Amino acid sequence: MLKDSLIFRWFLLLMFVILSSCGNSKYIRRQFDYAKPVDTHSKKIDFQTKKLYKAGQVFADNRFDGARLNDFKQINDSTYQVLIEPENTPINPSPWYAFKIWSEYSDTINLQLKYKHAKHRYDPKISSDRMHWKTISGYTYNVDSTAISFKLVVNKEAQWLAAQPILNSTDTKKWLDSLTGNPLVSPVQMIGKSVLGKPLYMLKIGTGESKNKKIVVLLSRQHPPEVTGFKALQSFVKQLLKQDTLTKAFYQKYEVWLFPLLNPDGVDLGHWRHNANGIDLNRDWANYRQPEIDAVTKFIVAESKKYHVKPVLGIDFHSTFKDVYYIFDDSFHSVLPGFCEVWATSIDRIMFPFKTKKSPYGMTQPISKNWFYKQFKAEAMTYEVGDDTPPNIIEQKARVAAVSMMDLLLKY
Ligand SMILES: [Zn+2]
């Protein structure tokens, strides 16, 4: 009799351990299999030579974070050529460039941007203060679109010329620090370091303790040139920091975790796509071989466990040729089933006639969107902004998206 009750107690204890470990599997970071796995073991990259280039009377300079210029030379009386190369290959066709240019004497030169391993993609932007940018749209292509040429007035004053406005890791940290004056924002935390030892930062937005809150995670800049996506994130966050009745109600139930720059090395090295180990970080969300993705996933899982909370929505801000929402197809049943579809429709309704394509996808690749689902059964979206989407539309849509997200999450 005594023996039976002892066995029964052991049985109960065993069942308890099994059941509680099942319930907590979201608090153990798991590795995931994909039909088409991606090899994210580190690869060699080429570092650009950082130096001041002089060709005739014209100077070009890549000695700043975010710069990319691989060579600069004069090819005839009035034509100067900038060579742009990727960090390694194969690589996505997103040829980032950024450099300073000036001349000993005022002159109008013919500037050629020549790309290795890509065709032209980004309209050149020019700035005299790195804050205000003007797009140069009048240029001509060479025969296979691997180079463009345009006229440029140069003088002693240096001008920045870049594929998109330059926003490097220092700019991003300054932006984060500027947010911490808002009472909804917690102090900036360092969650780990990049390959080259740059800090990876996050901050929380909400009221009171994380405990019992549902978590919305915001990510950005796994891919360095995707500045329009980052701009959308900034406007989205601005709206989340308004102190009004909507945010007041929202933060009683939710908390936002913001990771604004997942690839600081790639951004500061002026990479087209990869981190300093030559890897596309948005393919490493299954095996965590790269320190940036290892750190962010470890943090999200550990912090969720610590406060006994769960991410319910992950939004990853990117850029591509046109605005797109990558969402889940109907076969996935997240904790907020169909939320992103409803949300995207609601944004479209308010932004009419500006319409954004919805692209439902299966679980094909080890990207962040799929990780949120596999790890937490969370809903997720890749919020893609077009390379040339006008800044006022980026801002307006991001603000509408933030309001609409809060409103719908409170009803869901
Ligand atoms: Zn991207």
XYZ file of C-alpha atoms and ligand atoms in Angstrom:
413
model
C 0.000 0.000 0.000
C 2.763 2.388 1.082
C 4.807 1.366 -1.934
C 1.861 2.028 -4.270
C 1.286 5.506 -2.919
C 4.997 6.266 -3.271
C 4.959 5.137 -6.903
C 1.831 7.220 -7.430
C 3.546 10.284 -5.971
C 6.589 9.768 -8.171
C 4.261 9.404 -11.128
C 2.536 12.708 -10.272
C 5.891 14.450 -9.890
C 7.057 13.105 -13.252
C 3.833 14.240 -14.951
C 4.240 17.677 -13.369
C 7.810 18.009 -14.669
C 6.789 16.890 -18.162
C 3.751 19.163 -18.315
C 5.534 22.220 -16.964
C 8.442 21.763 -19.374
C 5.959 21.506 -22.282
C 4.230 24.700 -21.198
C 7.582 26.468 -20.919
C 9.103 25.349 -24.226
C 8.677 28.921 -25.428
C 11.197 29.850 -22.730
C 13.853 27.562 -24.143
C 15.401 28.865 -27.332
C 15.071 26.093 -29.899
C 16.777 25.463 -33.245
C 14.495 25.036 -36.221
C 14.577 22.999 -39.402
C 13.631 24.418 -42.765
C 13.056 22.620 -46.044
C 15.742 24.804 -47.593
C 18.224 25.508 -44.795
C 20.663 28.385 -45.237
C 24.351 27.980 -44.379
C 25.135 30.858 -42.026
C 28.670 29.826 -41.103
C 30.981 32.820 -41.343
C 32.551 33.741 -44.685
C 35.410 36.008 -45.617
C 34.684 39.627 -46.487
C 36.776 42.274 -48.221
C 37.296 45.425 -46.197
C 37.397 48.596 -48.281
C 40.565 50.660 -47.940
C 39.702 53.711 -45.880
C 41.563 56.690 -47.313
C 41.447 60.090 -48.911
C 41.497 59.703 -52.690
C 42.797 62.480 -54.924
C 42.280 62.480 -58.683
C 43.368 65.670 -60.450
C 41.833 68.494 -58.453
C 39.003 66.377 -56.990
C 38.997 64.590 -53.624
C 36.834 61.661 -52.506
C 36.792 60.406 -48.930
C 35.410 57.234 -47.321
C 36.862 57.729 -43.836
C 33.575 57.752 -41.915
C 31.117 55.164 -40.584
C 28.637 54.159 -43.239
C 30.953 55.024 -46.152
C 31.517 52.802 -49.172
C 33.836 53.698 -52.014
C 36.362 51.175 -53.338
C 38.294 53.337 -55.785
C 38.262 56.836 -57.256
C 40.023 57.955 -60.424
C 39.953 60.462 -63.261
C 39.193 58.809 -66.596
C 39.325 61.877 -68.883
C 39.438 65.703 -68.686
C 36.068 66.100 -66.986
C 35.014 62.571 -65.987
C 35.739 60.951 -62.630
C 34.864 57.387 -61.704
C 33.806 55.984 -58.335
C 34.072 52.205 -58.036
C 31.582 50.419 -55.743
C 32.125 46.800 -54.687
C 30.258 44.489 -52.298
C 31.722 42.998 -49.111
C 31.585 39.481 -50.614
C 29.609 37.433 -53.141
C 27.079 36.036 -53.882
C 25.057 38.967 -52.631
C 21.679 40.630 -52.929
C 21.610 43.405 -55.591
C 21.613 46.308 -53.131
C 24.724 48.293 -54.114
C 25.211 50.734 -51.258
C 27.619 53.630 -51.704
C 28.444 56.677 -49.597
C 31.380 59.078 -49.744
C 32.395 62.717 -49.446
C 33.514 64.665 -52.491
C 35.040 68.114 -53.013
C 37.463 69.977 -55.278
C 40.295 72.489 -54.989
C 38.536 74.678 -57.575
C 34.853 75.196 -58.395
C 33.964 73.111 -61.397
C 31.233 71.024 -63.001
C 32.428 67.454 -63.365
C 30.946 64.363 -64.898
C 30.743 61.735 -62.151
C 30.386 58.060 -62.948
C 29.304 55.469 -60.368
C 30.542 52.053 -61.495
C 29.293 48.890 -59.737
C 30.961 45.513 -59.517
C 28.538 42.538 -59.194
C 25.338 44.628 -59.480
C 23.292 46.953 -61.597
C 22.435 50.482 -60.559
C 19.618 50.616 -58.007
C 19.591 53.665 -55.716
C 19.132 57.233 -57.001
C 22.092 59.281 -55.718
C 21.277 61.581 -52.795
C 23.405 64.638 -52.046
C 23.807 66.662 -48.867
C 26.043 69.432 -47.589
C 25.264 68.775 -43.908
C 24.389 65.008 -43.815
C 20.952 66.007 -42.479
C 19.144 67.410 -45.506
C 19.315 65.357 -48.690
C 18.371 66.025 -52.308
C 17.821 63.283 -54.858
C 19.723 63.451 -58.142
C 17.387 61.941 -60.719
C 18.875 63.217 -63.980
C 21.484 60.598 -64.871
C 22.322 58.315 -67.757
C 23.022 54.568 -67.689
C 25.805 52.716 -69.464
C 24.805 49.905 -71.819
C 24.293 47.149 -69.195
C 23.187 49.402 -66.297
C 26.327 48.636 -64.280
C 27.211 52.340 -64.205
C 25.478 55.716 -64.162
C 26.819 59.194 -64.976
C 25.650 62.651 -64.007
C 26.906 66.214 -63.791
C 27.967 67.464 -60.380
C 29.033 70.926 -59.261
C 32.031 70.583 -56.952
C 33.920 73.158 -54.933
C 35.926 73.449 -51.704
C 32.878 72.597 -49.566
C 32.604 68.837 -49.058
C 29.334 67.217 -50.061
C 28.085 63.778 -49.064
C 26.870 61.571 -51.870
C 25.074 58.341 -50.944
C 22.579 55.684 -52.014
C 20.246 56.737 -49.187
C 20.621 59.257 -46.343
C 23.478 58.111 -44.099
C 22.374 56.863 -40.676
C 25.179 54.971 -38.959
C 25.423 53.327 -35.528
C 26.346 56.591 -33.789
C 23.283 58.325 -35.284
C 21.090 55.431 -34.141
C 22.443 55.556 -30.575
C 21.819 59.317 -30.476
C 18.228 58.706 -31.588
C 17.756 56.062 -28.876
C 19.182 58.378 -26.226
C 16.849 61.150 -27.380
C 13.862 58.866 -26.700
C 14.764 58.161 -23.098
C 13.433 61.553 -21.946
C 9.935 60.198 -22.593
C 8.388 58.686 -19.422
C 7.203 55.648 -21.421
C 10.794 54.726 -22.327
C 13.073 52.631 -20.105
C 16.867 53.120 -20.079
C 18.796 51.855 -23.099
C 20.185 48.343 -22.466
C 23.125 46.633 -24.133
C 22.146 43.056 -24.986
C 25.353 41.872 -26.608
C 28.014 42.752 -29.128
C 28.470 42.460 -32.868
C 31.291 40.528 -34.561
C 33.523 43.621 -34.329
C 32.491 44.361 -30.745
C 29.964 47.121 -31.375
C 27.186 47.259 -28.769
C 23.724 45.955 -29.655
C 21.110 48.123 -27.977
C 17.465 47.723 -27.063
C 14.922 49.643 -25.059
C 11.472 48.965 -23.675
C 8.439 51.162 -24.119
C 5.607 50.853 -21.637
C 4.368 51.652 -18.170
C 5.316 49.807 -15.004
C 6.761 46.288 -14.916
C 6.914 43.910 -17.872
C 5.059 41.323 -15.766
C 1.719 40.165 -17.207
C 2.141 42.271 -20.340
C 1.924 41.013 -23.889
C 5.016 41.922 -25.882
C 5.348 43.563 -29.302
C 8.902 43.296 -30.702
C 10.266 45.797 -33.244
C 13.430 45.042 -35.233
C 15.352 46.912 -37.899
C 18.453 47.145 -40.061
C 19.588 43.601 -40.423
C 20.319 44.820 -43.966
C 22.462 47.975 -43.975
C 21.152 49.901 -47.031
C 17.513 49.620 -45.918
C 17.246 53.148 -44.574
C 13.651 53.764 -45.707
C 12.538 50.837 -43.514
C 14.447 52.330 -40.589
C 12.814 55.728 -41.221
C 9.430 53.990 -41.032
C 10.457 52.423 -37.718
C 11.392 55.860 -36.360
C 7.992 57.332 -37.266
C 6.232 54.232 -35.930
C 8.015 54.619 -32.583
C 7.275 58.361 -32.498
C 3.577 57.538 -32.650
C 3.923 54.857 -29.957
C 5.393 57.511 -27.662
C 2.432 59.911 -27.864
C 0.813 60.305 -24.494
C -2.877 60.043 -25.304
C -5.852 57.863 -24.380
C -4.926 55.195 -26.931
C -1.344 54.699 -25.715
C -2.548 54.854 -22.111
C -4.929 51.957 -22.719
C -2.375 50.127 -24.882
C 0.446 50.099 -22.334
C -1.832 48.723 -19.645
C -1.836 45.458 -21.579
C 1.200 45.631 -23.855
C 4.876 46.475 -23.805
C 7.110 47.216 -26.807
C 10.689 45.938 -27.105
C 12.704 47.921 -29.643
C 15.898 46.590 -31.304
C 16.658 49.339 -33.853
C 19.993 48.205 -35.297
C 20.798 44.500 -35.525
C 23.738 44.892 -37.905
C 25.877 47.811 -36.649
C 29.060 46.444 -38.272
C 27.399 46.114 -41.673
C 25.945 49.610 -41.418
C 29.229 51.234 -40.359
C 31.298 49.266 -42.892
C 28.936 50.395 -45.651
C 27.934 46.833 -46.512
C 25.385 45.953 -49.174
C 23.762 43.165 -47.148
C 25.868 41.189 -44.685
C 27.416 41.427 -41.222
C 31.185 41.493 -40.623
C 31.215 37.677 -40.971
C 29.830 38.006 -44.489
C 26.404 36.560 -43.574
C 22.850 37.713 -44.255
C 21.603 38.012 -40.665
C 17.999 37.551 -41.721
C 18.788 33.943 -42.626
C 20.282 33.015 -39.250
C 17.054 32.778 -37.203
C 17.233 28.971 -36.964
C 20.772 28.150 -35.820
C 22.019 31.455 -34.328
C 25.563 31.149 -35.665
C 26.104 34.911 -35.800
C 26.593 36.857 -32.546
C 24.007 39.527 -33.446
C 21.142 37.029 -33.904
C 22.411 34.858 -31.054
C 22.218 37.890 -28.730
C 18.802 39.174 -29.763
C 17.092 35.758 -29.681
C 18.732 34.819 -26.344
C 17.627 38.130 -24.875
C 14.023 37.865 -26.086
C 13.648 34.315 -24.763
C 15.406 34.981 -21.428
C 13.570 38.248 -20.807
C 10.238 36.585 -21.629
C 11.048 33.869 -19.096
C 12.201 36.360 -16.469
C 8.942 38.321 -16.568
C 6.789 35.355 -17.562
C 5.590 37.179 -20.664
C 5.285 36.248 -24.293
C 5.870 38.105 -27.543
C 2.582 38.090 -29.461
C 3.666 40.214 -32.423
C 7.043 40.725 -34.124
C 7.545 43.447 -36.741
C 10.776 43.588 -38.738
C 11.338 46.795 -40.750
C 13.097 46.426 -44.125
C 13.290 48.087 -47.552
C 12.873 46.715 -51.030
C 11.879 47.990 -54.480
C 8.242 48.714 -53.497
C 6.185 48.813 -50.286
C 5.130 45.270 -49.291
C 3.783 43.540 -46.176
C 5.126 40.000 -45.880
C 2.640 38.178 -43.697
C 1.657 34.556 -42.935
C -0.545 32.609 -45.279
C -3.820 31.076 -44.057
C -2.205 27.822 -42.962
C -0.638 29.380 -39.844
C -2.587 29.833 -36.651
C -0.754 32.232 -34.408
C -1.854 33.497 -31.005
C -3.399 36.433 -32.907
C -4.799 34.531 -35.875
C -4.950 36.625 -39.039
C -3.983 39.817 -37.198
C -1.492 41.138 -39.760
C -3.952 40.671 -42.621
C -6.620 42.677 -40.749
C -4.049 45.263 -39.699
C -2.705 45.724 -43.241
C -6.247 46.160 -44.567
C -6.951 48.765 -41.923
C -3.785 50.727 -42.832
C -4.770 50.631 -46.515
C -8.232 51.957 -45.712
C -6.810 55.006 -43.939
C -3.988 55.555 -46.462
C -6.345 55.360 -49.487
C -5.494 55.767 -52.361
C -1.944 54.674 -51.372
C -2.136 50.892 -51.320
C 0.485 48.421 -50.084
C 0.807 44.940 -51.498
C 0.175 42.065 -49.058
C 2.328 39.063 -49.717
C 1.361 35.946 -47.723
C 4.244 33.490 -47.415
C 4.820 29.985 -46.136
C 7.532 29.009 -43.630
C 10.274 28.722 -46.216
C 13.276 30.560 -44.785
C 14.975 31.065 -41.415
C 13.995 34.735 -41.147
C 12.863 36.706 -38.098
C 9.177 36.649 -39.082
C 9.151 32.862 -39.045
C 11.138 32.679 -35.808
C 8.466 34.590 -33.880
C 5.906 32.040 -35.006
C 8.047 28.954 -34.425
C 9.380 30.079 -31.041
C 6.267 31.771 -29.595
C 3.397 31.093 -32.019
C 3.434 34.881 -32.346
C 2.014 36.799 -35.262
C 4.673 38.551 -37.359
C 5.194 40.830 -40.305
C 8.107 41.982 -42.435
C 7.241 45.644 -43.008
C 8.955 46.499 -46.294
C 9.279 50.086 -47.484
C 10.062 50.984 -51.097
C 13.520 52.405 -51.894
C 11.862 55.462 -53.423
C 8.755 55.803 -51.259
C 8.523 59.555 -50.517
C 9.495 60.507 -46.937
C 6.072 62.034 -46.199
C 4.317 58.784 -47.198
C 6.784 56.708 -45.146
C 6.047 58.827 -42.097
C 2.294 59.069 -42.586
C 1.881 55.349 -43.183
C 4.078 54.387 -40.221
C 2.058 56.621 -37.903
C -1.216 55.216 -39.223
C 0.234 51.712 -38.813
C 1.144 52.382 -35.172
C -2.279 53.803 -34.268
C -4.054 51.030 -36.100
C -1.878 48.344 -34.458
C -2.582 49.631 -30.948
C -6.287 50.026 -31.663
C -6.661 46.531 -33.134
C -4.499 44.821 -30.498
C -6.782 46.224 -27.807
C -9.774 44.651 -29.555
C -8.223 41.350 -30.655
Zn 15.867 43.482 -45.865
